[in-house]
mmCIF file of C-alpha atoms and ligand atoms in Angstrom:
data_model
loop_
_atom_site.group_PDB
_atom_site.id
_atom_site.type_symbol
_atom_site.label_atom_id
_atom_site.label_comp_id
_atom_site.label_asym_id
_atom_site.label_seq_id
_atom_site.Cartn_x
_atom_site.Cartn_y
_atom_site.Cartn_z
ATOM 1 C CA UNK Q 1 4.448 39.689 90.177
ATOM 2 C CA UNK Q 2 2.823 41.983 92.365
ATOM 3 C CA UNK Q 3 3.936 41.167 96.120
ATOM 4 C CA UNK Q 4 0.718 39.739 98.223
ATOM 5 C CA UNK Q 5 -0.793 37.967 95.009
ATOM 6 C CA UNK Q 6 0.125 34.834 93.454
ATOM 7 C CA UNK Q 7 -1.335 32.514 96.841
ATOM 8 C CA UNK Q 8 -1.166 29.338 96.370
ATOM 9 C CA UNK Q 9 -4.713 28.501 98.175
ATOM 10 C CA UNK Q 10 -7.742 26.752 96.646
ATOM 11 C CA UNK Q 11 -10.142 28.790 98.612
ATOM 12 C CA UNK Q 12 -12.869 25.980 98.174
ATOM 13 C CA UNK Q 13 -15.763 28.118 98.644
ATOM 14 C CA UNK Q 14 -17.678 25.031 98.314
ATOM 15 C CA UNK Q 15 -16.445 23.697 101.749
ATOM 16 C CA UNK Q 16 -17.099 26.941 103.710
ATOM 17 C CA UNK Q 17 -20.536 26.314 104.109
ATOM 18 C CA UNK Q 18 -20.895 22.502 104.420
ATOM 19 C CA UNK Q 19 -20.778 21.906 108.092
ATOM 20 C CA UNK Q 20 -20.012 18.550 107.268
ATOM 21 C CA UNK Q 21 -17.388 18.519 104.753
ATOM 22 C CA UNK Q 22 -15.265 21.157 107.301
ATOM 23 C CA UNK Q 23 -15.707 18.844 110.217
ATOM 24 C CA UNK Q 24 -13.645 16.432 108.064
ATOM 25 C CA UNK Q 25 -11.395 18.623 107.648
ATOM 26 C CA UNK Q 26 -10.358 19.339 110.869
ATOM 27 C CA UNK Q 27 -8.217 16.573 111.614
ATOM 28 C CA UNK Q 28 -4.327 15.655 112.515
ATOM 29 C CA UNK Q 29 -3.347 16.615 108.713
ATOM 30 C CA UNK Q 30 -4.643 19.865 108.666
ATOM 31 C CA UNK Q 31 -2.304 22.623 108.944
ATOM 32 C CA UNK Q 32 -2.580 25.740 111.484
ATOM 33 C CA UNK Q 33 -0.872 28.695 110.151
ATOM 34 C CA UNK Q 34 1.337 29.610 113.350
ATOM 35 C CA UNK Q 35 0.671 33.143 114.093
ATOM 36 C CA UNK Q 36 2.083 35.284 117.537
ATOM 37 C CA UNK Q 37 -0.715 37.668 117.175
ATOM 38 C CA UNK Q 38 -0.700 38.585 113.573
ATOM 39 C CA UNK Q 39 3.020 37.951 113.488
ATOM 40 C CA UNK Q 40 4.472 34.840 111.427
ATOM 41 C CA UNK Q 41 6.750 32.632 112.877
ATOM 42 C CA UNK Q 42 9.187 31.593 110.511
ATOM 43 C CA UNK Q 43 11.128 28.523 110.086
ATOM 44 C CA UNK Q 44 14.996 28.147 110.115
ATOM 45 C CA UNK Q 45 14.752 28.434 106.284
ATOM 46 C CA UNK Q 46 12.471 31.482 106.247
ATOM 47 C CA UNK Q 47 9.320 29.633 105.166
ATOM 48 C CA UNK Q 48 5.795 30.077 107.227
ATOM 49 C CA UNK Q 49 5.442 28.064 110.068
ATOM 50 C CA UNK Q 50 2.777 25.368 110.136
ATOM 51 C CA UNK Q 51 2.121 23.239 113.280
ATOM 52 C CA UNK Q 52 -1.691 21.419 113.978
ATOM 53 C CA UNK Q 53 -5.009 22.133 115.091
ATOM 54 C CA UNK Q 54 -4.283 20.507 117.994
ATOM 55 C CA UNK Q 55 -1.705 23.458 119.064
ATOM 56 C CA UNK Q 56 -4.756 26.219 118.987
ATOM 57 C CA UNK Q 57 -6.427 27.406 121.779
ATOM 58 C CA UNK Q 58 -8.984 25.415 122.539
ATOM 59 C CA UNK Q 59 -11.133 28.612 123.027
ATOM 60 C CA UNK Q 60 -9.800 30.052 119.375
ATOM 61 C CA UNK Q 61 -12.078 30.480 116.668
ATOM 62 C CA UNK Q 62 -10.476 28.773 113.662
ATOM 63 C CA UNK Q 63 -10.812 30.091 109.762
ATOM 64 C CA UNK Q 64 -10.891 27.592 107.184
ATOM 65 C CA UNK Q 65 -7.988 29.169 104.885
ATOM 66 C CA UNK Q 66 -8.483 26.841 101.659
ATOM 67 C CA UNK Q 67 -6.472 23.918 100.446
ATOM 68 C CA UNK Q 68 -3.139 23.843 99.724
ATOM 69 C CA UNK Q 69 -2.252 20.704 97.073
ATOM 70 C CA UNK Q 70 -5.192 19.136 99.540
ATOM 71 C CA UNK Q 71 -4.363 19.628 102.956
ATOM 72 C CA UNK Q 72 -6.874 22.005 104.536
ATOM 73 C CA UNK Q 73 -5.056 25.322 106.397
ATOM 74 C CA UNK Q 74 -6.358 26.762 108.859
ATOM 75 C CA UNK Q 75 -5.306 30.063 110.948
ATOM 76 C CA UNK Q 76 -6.490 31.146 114.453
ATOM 77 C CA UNK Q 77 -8.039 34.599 115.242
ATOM 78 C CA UNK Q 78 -6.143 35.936 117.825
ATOM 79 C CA UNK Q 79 -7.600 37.678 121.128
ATOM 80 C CA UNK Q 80 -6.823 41.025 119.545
ATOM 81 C CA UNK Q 81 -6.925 42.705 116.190
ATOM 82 C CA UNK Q 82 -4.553 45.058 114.484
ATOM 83 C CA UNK Q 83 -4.784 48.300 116.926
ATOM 84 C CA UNK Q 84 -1.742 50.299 115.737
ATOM 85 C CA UNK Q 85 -0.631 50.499 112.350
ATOM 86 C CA UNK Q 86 1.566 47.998 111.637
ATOM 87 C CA UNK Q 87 3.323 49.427 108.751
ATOM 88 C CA UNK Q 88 5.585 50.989 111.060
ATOM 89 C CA UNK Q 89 6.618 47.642 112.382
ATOM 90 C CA UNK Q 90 10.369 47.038 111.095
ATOM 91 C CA UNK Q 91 10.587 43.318 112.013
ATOM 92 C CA UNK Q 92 7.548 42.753 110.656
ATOM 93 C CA UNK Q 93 8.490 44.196 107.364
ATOM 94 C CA UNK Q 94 12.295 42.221 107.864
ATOM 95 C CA UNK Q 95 10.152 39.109 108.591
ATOM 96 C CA UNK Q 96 7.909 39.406 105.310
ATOM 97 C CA UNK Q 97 10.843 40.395 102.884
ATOM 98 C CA UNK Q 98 12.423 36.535 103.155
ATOM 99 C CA UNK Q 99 8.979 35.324 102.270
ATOM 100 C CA UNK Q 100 8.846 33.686 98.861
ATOM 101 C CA UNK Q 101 6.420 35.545 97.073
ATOM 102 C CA UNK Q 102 3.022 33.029 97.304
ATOM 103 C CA UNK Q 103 3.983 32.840 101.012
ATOM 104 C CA UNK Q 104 3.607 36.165 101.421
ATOM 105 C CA UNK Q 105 0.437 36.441 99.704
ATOM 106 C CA UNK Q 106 -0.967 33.315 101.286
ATOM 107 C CA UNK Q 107 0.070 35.343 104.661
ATOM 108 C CA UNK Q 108 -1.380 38.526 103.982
ATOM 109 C CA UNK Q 109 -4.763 36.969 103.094
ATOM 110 C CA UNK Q 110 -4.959 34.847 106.982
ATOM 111 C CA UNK Q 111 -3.737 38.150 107.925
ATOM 112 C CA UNK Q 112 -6.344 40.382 106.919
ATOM 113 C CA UNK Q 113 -9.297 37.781 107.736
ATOM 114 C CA UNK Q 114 -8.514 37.041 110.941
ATOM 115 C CA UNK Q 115 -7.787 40.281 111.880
ATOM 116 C CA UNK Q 116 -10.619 41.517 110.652
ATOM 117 C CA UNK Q 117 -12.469 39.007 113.098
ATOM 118 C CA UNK Q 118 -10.716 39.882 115.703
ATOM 119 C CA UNK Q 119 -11.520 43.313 115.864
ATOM 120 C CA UNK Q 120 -15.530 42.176 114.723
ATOM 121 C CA UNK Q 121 -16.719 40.155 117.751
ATOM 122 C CA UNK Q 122 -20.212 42.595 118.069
ATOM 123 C CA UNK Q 123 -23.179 43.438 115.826
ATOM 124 C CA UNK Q 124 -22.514 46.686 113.904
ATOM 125 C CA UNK Q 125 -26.615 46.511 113.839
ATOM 126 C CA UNK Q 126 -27.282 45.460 117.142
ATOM 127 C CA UNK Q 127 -24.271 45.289 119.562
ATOM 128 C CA UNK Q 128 -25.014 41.569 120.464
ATOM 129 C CA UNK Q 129 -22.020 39.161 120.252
ATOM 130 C CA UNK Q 130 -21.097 37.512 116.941
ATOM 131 C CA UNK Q 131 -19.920 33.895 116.420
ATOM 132 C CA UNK Q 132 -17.770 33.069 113.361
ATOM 133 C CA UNK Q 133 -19.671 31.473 110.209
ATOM 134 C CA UNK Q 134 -18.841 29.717 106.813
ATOM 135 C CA UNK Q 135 -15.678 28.341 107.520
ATOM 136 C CA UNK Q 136 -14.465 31.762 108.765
ATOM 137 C CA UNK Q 137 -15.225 34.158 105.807
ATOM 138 C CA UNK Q 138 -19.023 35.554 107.857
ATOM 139 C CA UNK Q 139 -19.678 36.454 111.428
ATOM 140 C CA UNK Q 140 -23.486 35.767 112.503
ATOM 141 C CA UNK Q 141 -25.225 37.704 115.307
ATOM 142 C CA UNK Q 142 -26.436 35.623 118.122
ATOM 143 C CA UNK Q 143 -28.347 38.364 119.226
ATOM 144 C CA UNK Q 144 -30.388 39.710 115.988
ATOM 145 C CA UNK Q 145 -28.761 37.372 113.574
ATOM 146 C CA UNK Q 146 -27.485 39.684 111.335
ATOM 147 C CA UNK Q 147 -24.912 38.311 108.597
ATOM 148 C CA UNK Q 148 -21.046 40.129 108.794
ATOM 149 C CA UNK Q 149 -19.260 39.817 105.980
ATOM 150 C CA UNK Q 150 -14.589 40.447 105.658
ATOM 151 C CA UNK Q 151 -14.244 43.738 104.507
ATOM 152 C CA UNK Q 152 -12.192 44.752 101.226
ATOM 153 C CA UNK Q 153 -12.022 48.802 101.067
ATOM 154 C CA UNK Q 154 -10.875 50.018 97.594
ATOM 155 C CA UNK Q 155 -8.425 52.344 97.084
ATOM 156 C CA UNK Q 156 -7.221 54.217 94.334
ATOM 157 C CA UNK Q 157 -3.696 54.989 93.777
ATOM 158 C CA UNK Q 158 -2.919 56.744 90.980
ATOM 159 C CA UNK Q 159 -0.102 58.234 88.120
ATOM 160 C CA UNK Q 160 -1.218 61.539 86.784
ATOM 161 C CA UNK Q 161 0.599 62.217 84.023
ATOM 162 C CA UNK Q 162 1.039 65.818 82.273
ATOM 163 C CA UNK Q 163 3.052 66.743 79.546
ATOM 164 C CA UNK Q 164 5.489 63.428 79.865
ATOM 165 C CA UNK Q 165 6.418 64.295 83.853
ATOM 166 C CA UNK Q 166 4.189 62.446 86.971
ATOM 167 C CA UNK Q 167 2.952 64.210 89.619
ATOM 168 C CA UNK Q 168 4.231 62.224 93.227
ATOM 169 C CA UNK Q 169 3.716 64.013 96.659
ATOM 170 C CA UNK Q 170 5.262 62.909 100.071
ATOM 171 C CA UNK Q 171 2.647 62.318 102.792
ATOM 172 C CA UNK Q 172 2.609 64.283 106.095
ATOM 173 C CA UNK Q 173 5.306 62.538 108.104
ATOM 174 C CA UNK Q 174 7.040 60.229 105.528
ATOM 175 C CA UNK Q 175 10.597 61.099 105.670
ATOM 176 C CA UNK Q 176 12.390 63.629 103.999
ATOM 177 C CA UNK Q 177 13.357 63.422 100.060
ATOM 178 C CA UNK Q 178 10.525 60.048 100.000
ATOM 179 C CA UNK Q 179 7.390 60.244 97.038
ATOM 180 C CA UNK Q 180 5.098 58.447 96.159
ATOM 181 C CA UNK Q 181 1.872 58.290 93.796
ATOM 182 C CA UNK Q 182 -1.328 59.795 95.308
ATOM 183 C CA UNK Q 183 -3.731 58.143 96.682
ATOM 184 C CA UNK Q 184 -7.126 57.538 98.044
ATOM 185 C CA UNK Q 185 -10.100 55.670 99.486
ATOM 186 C CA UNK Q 186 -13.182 55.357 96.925
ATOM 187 C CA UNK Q 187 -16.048 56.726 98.594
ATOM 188 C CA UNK Q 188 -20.135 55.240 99.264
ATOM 189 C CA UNK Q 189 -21.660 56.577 95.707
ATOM 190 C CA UNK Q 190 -18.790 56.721 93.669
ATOM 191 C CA UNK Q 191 -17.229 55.022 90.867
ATOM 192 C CA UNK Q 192 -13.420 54.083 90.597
ATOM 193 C CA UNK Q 193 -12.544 57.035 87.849
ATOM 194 C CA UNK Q 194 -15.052 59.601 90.155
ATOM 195 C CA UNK Q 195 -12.878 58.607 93.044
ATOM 196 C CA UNK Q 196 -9.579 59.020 91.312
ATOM 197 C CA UNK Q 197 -10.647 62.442 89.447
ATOM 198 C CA UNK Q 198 -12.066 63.867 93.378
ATOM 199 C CA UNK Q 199 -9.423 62.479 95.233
ATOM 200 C CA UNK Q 200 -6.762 63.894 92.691
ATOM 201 C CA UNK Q 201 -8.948 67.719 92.508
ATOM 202 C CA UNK Q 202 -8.777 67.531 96.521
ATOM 203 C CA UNK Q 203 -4.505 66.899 97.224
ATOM 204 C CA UNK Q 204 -3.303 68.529 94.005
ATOM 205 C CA UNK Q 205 -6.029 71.037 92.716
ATOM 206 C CA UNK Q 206 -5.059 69.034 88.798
ATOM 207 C CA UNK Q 207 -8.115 68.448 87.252
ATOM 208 C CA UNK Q 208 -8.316 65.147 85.633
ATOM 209 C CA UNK Q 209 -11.739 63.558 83.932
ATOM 210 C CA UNK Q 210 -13.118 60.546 84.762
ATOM 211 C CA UNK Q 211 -13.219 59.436 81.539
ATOM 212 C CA UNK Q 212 -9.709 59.385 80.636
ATOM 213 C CA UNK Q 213 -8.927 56.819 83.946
ATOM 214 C CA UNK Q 214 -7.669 53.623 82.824
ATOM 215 C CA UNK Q 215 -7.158 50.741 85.086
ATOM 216 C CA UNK Q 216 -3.679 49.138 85.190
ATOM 217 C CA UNK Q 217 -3.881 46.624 87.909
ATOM 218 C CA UNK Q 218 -4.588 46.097 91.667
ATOM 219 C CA UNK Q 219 -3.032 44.807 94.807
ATOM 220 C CA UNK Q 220 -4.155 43.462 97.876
ATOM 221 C CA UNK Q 221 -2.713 45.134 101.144
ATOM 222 C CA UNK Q 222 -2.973 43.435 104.566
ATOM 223 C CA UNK Q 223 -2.711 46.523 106.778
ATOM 224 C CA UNK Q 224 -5.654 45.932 107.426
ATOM 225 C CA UNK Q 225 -7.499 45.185 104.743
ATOM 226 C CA UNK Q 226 -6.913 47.225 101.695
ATOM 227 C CA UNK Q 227 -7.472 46.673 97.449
ATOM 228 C CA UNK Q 228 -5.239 48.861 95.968
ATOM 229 C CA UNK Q 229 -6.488 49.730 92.616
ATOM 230 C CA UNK Q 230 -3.865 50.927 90.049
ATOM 231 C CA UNK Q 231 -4.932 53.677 87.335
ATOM 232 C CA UNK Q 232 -3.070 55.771 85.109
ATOM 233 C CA UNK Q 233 -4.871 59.081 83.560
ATOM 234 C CA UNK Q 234 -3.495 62.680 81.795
ATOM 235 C CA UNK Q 235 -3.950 65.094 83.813
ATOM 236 C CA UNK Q 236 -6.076 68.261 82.051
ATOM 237 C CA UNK Q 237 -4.131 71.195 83.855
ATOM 238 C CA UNK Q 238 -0.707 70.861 85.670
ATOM 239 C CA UNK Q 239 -0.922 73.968 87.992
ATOM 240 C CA UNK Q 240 -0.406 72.487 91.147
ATOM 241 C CA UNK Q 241 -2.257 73.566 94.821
ATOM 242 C CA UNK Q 242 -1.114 71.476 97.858
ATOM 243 C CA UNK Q 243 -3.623 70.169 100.434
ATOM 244 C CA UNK Q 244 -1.656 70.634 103.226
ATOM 245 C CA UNK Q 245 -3.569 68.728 105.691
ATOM 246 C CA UNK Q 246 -2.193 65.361 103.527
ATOM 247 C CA UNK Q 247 1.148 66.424 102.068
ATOM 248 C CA UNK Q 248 4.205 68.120 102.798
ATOM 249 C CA UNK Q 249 4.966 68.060 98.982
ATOM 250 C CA UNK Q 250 4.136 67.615 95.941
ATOM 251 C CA UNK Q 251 5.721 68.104 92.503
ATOM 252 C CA UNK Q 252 6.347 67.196 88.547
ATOM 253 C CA UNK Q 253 9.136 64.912 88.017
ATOM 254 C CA UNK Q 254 10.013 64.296 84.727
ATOM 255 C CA UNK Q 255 11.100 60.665 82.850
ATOM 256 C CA UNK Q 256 14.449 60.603 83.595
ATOM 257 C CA UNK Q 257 13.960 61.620 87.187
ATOM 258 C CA UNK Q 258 11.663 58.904 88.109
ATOM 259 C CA UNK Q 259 13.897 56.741 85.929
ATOM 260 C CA UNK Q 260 16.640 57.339 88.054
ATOM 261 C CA UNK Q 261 14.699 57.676 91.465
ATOM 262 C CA UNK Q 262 13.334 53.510 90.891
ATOM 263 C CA UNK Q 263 17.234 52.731 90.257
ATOM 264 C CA UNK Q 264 18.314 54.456 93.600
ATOM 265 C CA UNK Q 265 20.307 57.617 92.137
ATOM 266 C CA UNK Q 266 17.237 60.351 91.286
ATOM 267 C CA UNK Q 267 16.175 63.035 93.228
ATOM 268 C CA UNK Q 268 13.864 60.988 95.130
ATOM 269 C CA UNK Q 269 13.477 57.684 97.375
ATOM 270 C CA UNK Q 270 11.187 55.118 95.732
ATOM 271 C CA UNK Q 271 8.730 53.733 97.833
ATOM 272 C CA UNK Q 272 9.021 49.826 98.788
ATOM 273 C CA UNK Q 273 9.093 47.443 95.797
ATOM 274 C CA UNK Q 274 6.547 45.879 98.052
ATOM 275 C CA UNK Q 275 3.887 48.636 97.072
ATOM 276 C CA UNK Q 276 1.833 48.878 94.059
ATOM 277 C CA UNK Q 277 3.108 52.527 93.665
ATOM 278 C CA UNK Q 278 6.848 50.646 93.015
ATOM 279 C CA UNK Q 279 5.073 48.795 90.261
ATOM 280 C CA UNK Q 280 3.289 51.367 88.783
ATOM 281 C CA UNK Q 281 6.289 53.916 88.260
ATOM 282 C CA UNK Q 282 8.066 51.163 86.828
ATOM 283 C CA UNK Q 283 4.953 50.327 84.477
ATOM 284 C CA UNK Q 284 5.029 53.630 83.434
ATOM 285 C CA UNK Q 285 8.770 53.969 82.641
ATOM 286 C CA UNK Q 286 8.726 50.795 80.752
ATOM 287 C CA UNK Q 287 5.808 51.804 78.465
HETATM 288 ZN ZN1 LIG I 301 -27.088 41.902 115.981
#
């Protein structure tokens, strides 16, 4: 299973906008996700940390979660959002790999909402101040009373395939010898396979159609708020033109050396089997 899927929550849409229903709720058997920041806090066995509502801030705005076998769990926004990118964050990353995997999803999902209303407390519209709504999943302006609603920005990541080998580049900055599949975020006025094709034209100068996209499956990535949408498609033309304001490299690799690469021994370092792109090259080896 994909890493950040499989969470256990009933999100019980229902009870997000019954004022009533999530006032009884929010009582000494409800569970408060215990965050330091965005940062779990992990118990001696490596499982999330739960404590009570009555251990938030009294000032904290709380987000309904969903139920888990019941109990309603909640999570606190924190006074600030995600400023720096947090992929860079080694503990964090040693932290989330002794997560079983639907504790890791259910903490990248309180991750990414209450980030995201942490770093939402004004009107996009209007600049007035915005006070959490629905059980956490809308912001309201006081001001105007504009709705907010979490973000979700898609992005494609995608094998091109040409003539049996896979075009992988290595960002600007990654570390020597790593590759990964390209990717991209879809743009306003655009559909998935038109952002794939562009995206692909723009970094490579291969020339793929949008009709011969297919979908092959999607991830959601807390950092901050990311759908990661799988697709494989045959490349038209394999001559290859770097965009060096994104990569450092980019190349062919052939079966065998992708293969090898996932197992540890090819001629270059996978990326995380955290990541969608992990998945993918191993879709594509196993087809
Ligand atoms: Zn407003």
């Amino acid at each position: 299973m994909l890493s950040f899927t499989g969470s256990p929550l009933d999100r019980a849409d229902n009870i997000r906008g019954d004022k009533d229903a999530l006032a009884g709720l929010m009582n000494w058997k409800a569970r408060l996700l215990a965050l330091d920041g965005l940062t779990p806090s992990l118990t001696d066995e490596g499982r999330l940390a739960w404590t009570t509502l009555a251990d938030a801030d009294p000032d904290a705005e709380l987000v309904f979660l969903g139920l888990d076998e019941g109990k309603a769990c909640f999570a606190a926004v924190p006074p600030r959002g995600d400023s720096a990118p947090r992929l860079a964050n080694p503990a964090l990353w040693d932290l989330m790999a002794t997560l079983p995997t639907a504790e890791l999803a259910l903490y990248g999902g309180a991750r990414s909402i209450v980030d995201w209303h942490a770093r939402h407390r004004f009107c996009a519209q209007c600049g007035g101040t915005t006070r959490i709504a629905k059980g956490g999943w809308q912001r309201t302006c006081e001001n105007c009373g504009a709705d907010h609603f979490p973000r979700t920005d898609p992005v494609t990541i995608m094998l091109v395939e040409h003539d049996g080998r896979m075009l992988l580049g290595r960002g600007k900055g990654w570390g020597e010898g790593r590759f990964s599949a390209l990717a991209g975020f879809v743009e306003p006025g655009e559909s998935l396979e038109e952002g794939v094709a562009r995206e692909v034209l723009e970094e490579s100068g291969i020339v793929i159609r949008p009709k011969n996209v297919r979908y092959v499956a999607s991830q959601p990535w807390p950092f901050p708020s990311q759908l990661m949408i799988g697709c494989h498609a045959f490349a038209e033309t394999d001559d290859i033109t770097r965009d060096e304001t994104e990569l450092d490299e980019i190349r062919w690799f052939s079966r065998d050396e992708v293969a090898a690469s996932l197992s540890g021994s090819g001629p270059f370092i996978a990326p995380p089997k955290q990541a969608i792109a992990s998945y993918l090259l191993n879709w594509w080896i196993e087809r």
